[in-house]
PDB file of C-alpha atoms in Angstrom:
ATOM      1  CA  UNK J   1       0.000   0.000   0.000  1.00 45.00           C
ATOM      2  CA  UNK J   2       1.177   3.480  -0.885  1.00 55.00           C
ATOM      3  CA  UNK J   3       2.168   5.792   1.974  1.00 67.00           C
ATOM      4  CA  UNK J   4      -0.354   8.556   2.541  1.00 80.00           C
ATOM      5  CA  UNK J   5       1.039  12.058   3.076  1.00 86.00           C
ATOM      6  CA  UNK J   6      -1.285  14.144   5.228  1.00 92.00           C
ATOM      7  CA  UNK J   7       1.290  16.853   5.975  1.00 94.00           C
ATOM      8  CA  UNK J   8       0.125  20.194   4.562  1.00 94.00           C
ATOM      9  CA  UNK J   9       1.827  23.589   4.550  1.00 95.00           C
ATOM     10  CA  UNK J  10       0.016  26.771   3.640  1.00 96.00           C
ATOM     11  CA  UNK J  11       1.261  30.327   3.779  1.00 94.00           C
ATOM     12  CA  UNK J  12       0.659  30.546   7.550  1.00 97.00           C
ATOM     13  CA  UNK J  13      -0.223  27.035   8.733  1.00 98.00           C
ATOM     14  CA  UNK J  14       1.030  23.493   9.093  1.00 97.00           C
ATOM     15  CA  UNK J  15      -1.736  20.893   9.089  1.00 97.00           C
ATOM     16  CA  UNK J  16      -0.807  17.342  10.027  1.00 96.00           C
ATOM     17  CA  UNK J  17      -1.689  14.375  12.236  1.00 95.00           C
ATOM     18  CA  UNK J  18      -1.237  15.063  15.944  1.00 95.00           C
ATOM     19  CA  UNK J  19       1.901  13.662  17.581  1.00 94.00           C
ATOM     20  CA  UNK J  20       2.598  13.044  21.271  1.00 94.00           C
ATOM     21  CA  UNK J  21       5.008  16.008  21.243  1.00 95.00           C
ATOM     22  CA  UNK J  22       2.022  18.280  20.485  1.00 95.00           C
ATOM     23  CA  UNK J  23       0.530  17.852  23.948  1.00 95.00           C
ATOM     24  CA  UNK J  24       1.582  21.184  25.474  1.00 93.00           C
ATOM     25  CA  UNK J  25       0.535  23.205  22.377  1.00 92.00           C
ATOM     26  CA  UNK J  26      -2.763  21.301  22.156  1.00 93.00           C
ATOM     27  CA  UNK J  27      -3.402  21.816  25.885  1.00 92.00           C
ATOM     28  CA  UNK J  28      -2.669  25.541  25.691  1.00 91.00           C
ATOM     29  CA  UNK J  29      -5.020  25.957  22.732  1.00 91.00           C
ATOM     30  CA  UNK J  30      -7.929  24.664  24.813  1.00 90.00           C
ATOM     31  CA  UNK J  31      -6.788  26.175  28.095  1.00 88.00           C
ATOM     32  CA  UNK J  32      -6.551  29.676  26.604  1.00 90.00           C
ATOM     33  CA  UNK J  33      -9.978  29.678  24.983  1.00 92.00           C
ATOM     34  CA  UNK J  34     -12.225  32.621  25.686  1.00 90.00           C
ATOM     35  CA  UNK J  35     -15.690  32.139  27.192  1.00 92.00           C
ATOM     36  CA  UNK J  36     -18.270  30.892  24.696  1.00 89.00           C
ATOM     37  CA  UNK J  37     -18.835  33.456  21.938  1.00 88.00           C
ATOM     38  CA  UNK J  38     -22.100  32.025  20.552  1.00 87.00           C
ATOM     39  CA  UNK J  39     -24.397  28.989  20.518  1.00 88.00           C
ATOM     40  CA  UNK J  40     -22.018  26.626  18.666  1.00 87.00           C
ATOM     41  CA  UNK J  41     -18.869  27.601  20.558  1.00 85.00           C
ATOM     42  CA  UNK J  42     -17.953  25.463  23.562  1.00 85.00           C
ATOM     43  CA  UNK J  43     -15.668  28.234  24.807  1.00 87.00           C
ATOM     44  CA  UNK J  44     -13.296  27.643  27.678  1.00 85.00           C
ATOM     45  CA  UNK J  45     -12.884  23.978  28.597  1.00 81.00           C
ATOM     46  CA  UNK J  46     -11.672  22.610  31.930  1.00 83.00           C
ATOM     47  CA  UNK J  47      -8.539  20.705  30.980  1.00 85.00           C
ATOM     48  CA  UNK J  48      -7.589  19.258  34.384  1.00 84.00           C
ATOM     49  CA  UNK J  49      -8.321  15.650  33.347  1.00 88.00           C
ATOM     50  CA  UNK J  50      -6.537  15.975  29.990  1.00 91.00           C
ATOM     51  CA  UNK J  51      -3.158  14.580  30.995  1.00 93.00           C
ATOM     52  CA  UNK J  52      -0.322  13.812  28.606  1.00 95.00           C
ATOM     53  CA  UNK J  53      -1.015  10.067  28.979  1.00 95.00           C
ATOM     54  CA  UNK J  54      -4.688  10.664  28.122  1.00 94.00           C
ATOM     55  CA  UNK J  55      -3.644  12.751  25.094  1.00 95.00           C
ATOM     56  CA  UNK J  56      -1.283  10.027  23.821  1.00 95.00           C
ATOM     57  CA  UNK J  57      -4.054   7.413  24.047  1.00 95.00           C
ATOM     58  CA  UNK J  58      -6.503   9.825  22.407  1.00 94.00           C
ATOM     59  CA  UNK J  59      -4.286  10.459  19.369  1.00 94.00           C
ATOM     60  CA  UNK J  60      -3.425   6.742  19.144  1.00 95.00           C
ATOM     61  CA  UNK J  61      -7.152   6.244  18.559  1.00 95.00           C
ATOM     62  CA  UNK J  62      -6.891   8.736  15.675  1.00 93.00           C
ATOM     63  CA  UNK J  63      -4.027   6.764  14.139  1.00 92.00           C
ATOM     64  CA  UNK J  64      -6.000   3.514  14.449  1.00 95.00           C
ATOM     65  CA  UNK J  65      -9.098   5.084  12.845  1.00 95.00           C
ATOM     66  CA  UNK J  66      -6.955   6.422   9.976  1.00 94.00           C
ATOM     67  CA  UNK J  67      -5.384   2.976   9.445  1.00 93.00           C
ATOM     68  CA  UNK J  68      -8.934   1.610   9.010  1.00 95.00           C
ATOM     69  CA  UNK J  69      -9.867   4.519   6.676  1.00 95.00           C
ATOM     70  CA  UNK J  70     -12.666   5.547   9.067  1.00 96.00           C
ATOM     71  CA  UNK J  71     -11.517   8.988  10.187  1.00 96.00           C
ATOM     72  CA  UNK J  72      -8.570  11.362   9.813  1.00 96.00           C
ATOM     73  CA  UNK J  73      -7.946  14.074  12.404  1.00 96.00           C
ATOM     74  CA  UNK J  74      -5.283  16.686  11.753  1.00 96.00           C
ATOM     75  CA  UNK J  75      -4.002  19.419  14.010  1.00 97.00           C
ATOM     76  CA  UNK J  76      -3.787  22.953  12.646  1.00 98.00           C
ATOM     77  CA  UNK J  77      -0.619  24.748  13.788  1.00 97.00           C
ATOM     78  CA  UNK J  78       0.677  28.255  13.127  1.00 96.00           C
ATOM     79  CA  UNK J  79       3.962  28.170  11.226  1.00 95.00           C
ATOM     80  CA  UNK J  80       5.443  31.174  13.003  1.00 94.00           C
ATOM     81  CA  UNK J  81       5.359  29.670  16.509  1.00 93.00           C
ATOM     82  CA  UNK J  82       3.879  26.143  16.356  1.00 93.00           C
ATOM     83  CA  UNK J  83       0.790  27.119  18.339  1.00 94.00           C
ATOM     84  CA  UNK J  84      -2.170  24.747  17.865  1.00 96.00           C
ATOM     85  CA  UNK J  85      -5.065  26.863  16.581  1.00 97.00           C
ATOM     86  CA  UNK J  86      -7.517  24.005  15.995  1.00 96.00           C
ATOM     87  CA  UNK J  87      -8.163  20.880  13.938  1.00 96.00           C
ATOM     88  CA  UNK J  88      -9.778  19.500  10.802  1.00 97.00           C
ATOM     89  CA  UNK J  89     -11.277  16.049  10.595  1.00 96.00           C
ATOM     90  CA  UNK J  90     -12.516  13.864   7.796  1.00 97.00           C
ATOM     91  CA  UNK J  91     -14.933  10.997   8.366  1.00 96.00           C
ATOM     92  CA  UNK J  92     -15.442   8.384   5.682  1.00 97.00           C
ATOM     93  CA  UNK J  93     -19.143   8.039   4.873  1.00 95.00           C
ATOM     94  CA  UNK J  94     -18.947   5.479   2.065  1.00 94.00           C
ATOM     95  CA  UNK J  95     -16.189   4.249  -0.236  1.00 96.00           C
ATOM     96  CA  UNK J  96     -17.227   1.735  -2.953  1.00 94.00           C
ATOM     97  CA  UNK J  97     -18.594   3.640  -5.964  1.00 94.00           C
ATOM     98  CA  UNK J  98     -19.006   6.880  -4.000  1.00 94.00           C
ATOM     99  CA  UNK J  99     -15.678   7.897  -2.378  1.00 95.00           C
ATOM    100  CA  UNK J 100     -17.707  10.141  -0.062  1.00 96.00           C
ATOM    101  CA  UNK J 101     -16.707  11.813   3.207  1.00 97.00           C
ATOM    102  CA  UNK J 102     -17.698  14.526   5.676  1.00 97.00           C
ATOM    103  CA  UNK J 103     -15.270  17.228   6.779  1.00 97.00           C
ATOM    104  CA  UNK J 104     -15.437  18.976  10.132  1.00 96.00           C
ATOM    105  CA  UNK J 105     -13.331  21.780  11.561  1.00 96.00           C
ATOM    106  CA  UNK J 106     -12.857  23.754  14.734  1.00 95.00           C
ATOM    107  CA  UNK J 107     -10.637  26.716  15.469  1.00 96.00           C
ATOM    108  CA  UNK J 108     -10.056  27.772  19.081  1.00 95.00           C
ATOM    109  CA  UNK J 109     -12.072  30.937  19.617  1.00 94.00           C
ATOM    110  CA  UNK J 110      -9.072  33.061  20.610  1.00 95.00           C
ATOM    111  CA  UNK J 111      -7.887  32.624  16.978  1.00 95.00           C
ATOM    112  CA  UNK J 112     -11.134  33.485  15.222  1.00 94.00           C
ATOM    113  CA  UNK J 113     -11.423  36.121  12.493  1.00 93.00           C
ATOM    114  CA  UNK J 114      -7.883  35.565  11.248  1.00 96.00           C
ATOM    115  CA  UNK J 115      -8.814  33.302   8.312  1.00 96.00           C
ATOM    116  CA  UNK J 116      -7.297  30.143   9.817  1.00 97.00           C
ATOM    117  CA  UNK J 117     -10.534  28.174   9.377  1.00 97.00           C
ATOM    118  CA  UNK J 118     -10.888  28.937   5.673  1.00 97.00           C
ATOM    119  CA  UNK J 119      -7.176  28.424   5.035  1.00 97.00           C
ATOM    120  CA  UNK J 120      -7.133  25.040   6.802  1.00 97.00           C
ATOM    121  CA  UNK J 121     -10.369  23.760   5.205  1.00 98.00           C
ATOM    122  CA  UNK J 122      -9.242  24.703   1.683  1.00 97.00           C
ATOM    123  CA  UNK J 123      -5.830  23.083   2.126  1.00 97.00           C
ATOM    124  CA  UNK J 124      -7.155  19.952   3.825  1.00 97.00           C
ATOM    125  CA  UNK J 125      -9.845  19.504   1.168  1.00 97.00           C
ATOM    126  CA  UNK J 126      -7.221  19.428  -1.603  1.00 96.00           C
ATOM    127  CA  UNK J 127      -5.125  16.862   0.237  1.00 94.00           C
ATOM    128  CA  UNK J 128      -8.123  14.681   1.131  1.00 96.00           C
ATOM    129  CA  UNK J 129      -9.026  14.579  -2.565  1.00 96.00           C
ATOM    130  CA  UNK J 130      -5.506  13.825  -3.782  1.00 94.00           C
ATOM    131  CA  UNK J 131      -4.025  11.654  -1.016  1.00 93.00           C
ATOM    132  CA  UNK J 132      -7.160   9.823   0.131  1.00 95.00           C
ATOM    133  CA  UNK J 133      -8.864   9.739  -3.267  1.00 94.00           C
ATOM    134  CA  UNK J 134     -12.270  10.971  -2.133  1.00 96.00           C
ATOM    135  CA  UNK J 135     -14.570  12.219  -4.877  1.00 97.00           C
ATOM    136  CA  UNK J 136     -17.119  14.109  -2.741  1.00 98.00           C
ATOM    137  CA  UNK J 137     -16.631  15.914   0.567  1.00 98.00           C
ATOM    138  CA  UNK J 138     -19.545  17.387   2.489  1.00 98.00           C
ATOM    139  CA  UNK J 139     -19.824  19.882   5.323  1.00 97.00           C
ATOM    140  CA  UNK J 140     -22.852  19.328   7.582  1.00 97.00           C
ATOM    141  CA  UNK J 141     -23.818  22.659   9.165  1.00 96.00           C
ATOM    142  CA  UNK J 142     -26.584  23.625  11.582  1.00 95.00           C
ATOM    143  CA  UNK J 143     -29.033  25.857   9.710  1.00 95.00           C
ATOM    144  CA  UNK J 144     -28.486  28.783  12.102  1.00 95.00           C
ATOM    145  CA  UNK J 145     -24.666  28.536  12.286  1.00 95.00           C
ATOM    146  CA  UNK J 146     -23.843  31.706  10.345  1.00 95.00           C
ATOM    147  CA  UNK J 147     -20.036  31.659  10.884  1.00 94.00           C
ATOM    148  CA  UNK J 148     -19.807  28.097   9.568  1.00 95.00           C
ATOM    149  CA  UNK J 149     -21.946  28.913   6.534  1.00 97.00           C
ATOM    150  CA  UNK J 150     -19.649  31.845   5.699  1.00 96.00           C
ATOM    151  CA  UNK J 151     -16.574  29.652   6.126  1.00 97.00           C
ATOM    152  CA  UNK J 152     -18.062  26.999   3.800  1.00 97.00           C
ATOM    153  CA  UNK J 153     -18.703  29.574   1.090  1.00 97.00           C
ATOM    154  CA  UNK J 154     -15.253  31.163   1.421  1.00 97.00           C
ATOM    155  CA  UNK J 155     -13.703  27.679   1.238  1.00 97.00           C
ATOM    156  CA  UNK J 156     -15.504  27.201  -2.112  1.00 97.00           C
ATOM    157  CA  UNK J 157     -18.100  24.682  -0.972  1.00 98.00           C
ATOM    158  CA  UNK J 158     -21.535  24.852  -2.619  1.00 98.00           C
ATOM    159  CA  UNK J 159     -24.840  24.689  -0.781  1.00 97.00           C
ATOM    160  CA  UNK J 160     -26.671  21.593  -1.969  1.00 96.00           C
ATOM    161  CA  UNK J 161     -29.724  21.251   0.280  1.00 95.00           C
ATOM    162  CA  UNK J 162     -31.274  21.239   3.707  1.00 95.00           C
ATOM    163  CA  UNK J 163     -31.599  17.738   5.135  1.00 94.00           C
ATOM    164  CA  UNK J 164     -34.526  17.690   7.522  1.00 94.00           C
ATOM    165  CA  UNK J 165     -34.209  15.888  10.855  1.00 93.00           C
ATOM    166  CA  UNK J 166     -30.768  14.757   9.765  1.00 93.00           C
ATOM    167  CA  UNK J 167     -28.769  14.561  12.996  1.00 91.00           C
ATOM    168  CA  UNK J 168     -29.747  13.732  16.576  1.00 92.00           C
ATOM    169  CA  UNK J 169     -28.533  16.640  18.750  1.00 88.00           C
ATOM    170  CA  UNK J 170     -29.629  17.814  22.177  1.00 86.00           C
ATOM    171  CA  UNK J 171     -32.275  15.051  22.416  1.00 92.00           C
ATOM    172  CA  UNK J 172     -33.953  15.943  19.119  1.00 92.00           C
ATOM    173  CA  UNK J 173     -33.602  15.426  15.378  1.00 95.00           C
ATOM    174  CA  UNK J 174     -32.053  18.531  13.857  1.00 94.00           C
ATOM    175  CA  UNK J 175     -32.063  19.997  10.330  1.00 95.00           C
ATOM    176  CA  UNK J 176     -28.694  20.543   8.651  1.00 96.00           C
ATOM    177  CA  UNK J 177     -27.464  22.386   5.591  1.00 97.00           C
ATOM    178  CA  UNK J 178     -25.290  20.308   3.294  1.00 97.00           C
ATOM    179  CA  UNK J 179     -22.423  22.032   1.533  1.00 98.00           C
ATOM    180  CA  UNK J 180     -20.284  19.968  -0.817  1.00 98.00           C
ATOM    181  CA  UNK J 181     -17.317  19.949  -3.098  1.00 98.00           C
ATOM    182  CA  UNK J 182     -16.488  17.316  -5.731  1.00 97.00           C
ATOM    183  CA  UNK J 183     -12.971  16.449  -6.828  1.00 96.00           C
ATOM    184  CA  UNK J 184     -12.011  18.507  -9.848  1.00 88.00           C
TER     185      UNK J 184
END
């Protein structure tokens, strides 16, 4: 099997699988979050139970999921100082004749409005198409999540539809907007 290269460099970012040496940068990213800024922002998170041993086991689970082609989780790091600003993740929906996946992203709220989300989603999308050979990647976005809708559009994803009662969230079935991009 061919080796997959999921190391990405953009003008300002390095996007790659998490490594155990990333613990302190990862921890600081969460620990320095601001209070929640809106409905879909978890804000500050209590990190006291997130030990280095826990982190190493957590990312080992990522590596195992990637080896099974189920999920790929990549850290997003600033080139200038190595600070972890967030992550992108890709979940395989269906291979066979579809080569179809869902992309998710999160940027720590202290780094918002700097373009890191758009930059990381655009770069990761290209690599997921070329290195993982997906044909279609979707973003599943809550219908009232305005920042995510703007990010999707800036990252050149197209709105396809609203899927009604698509995902079970907060004890109820929730509508989602589906943005997509096909391999060019």
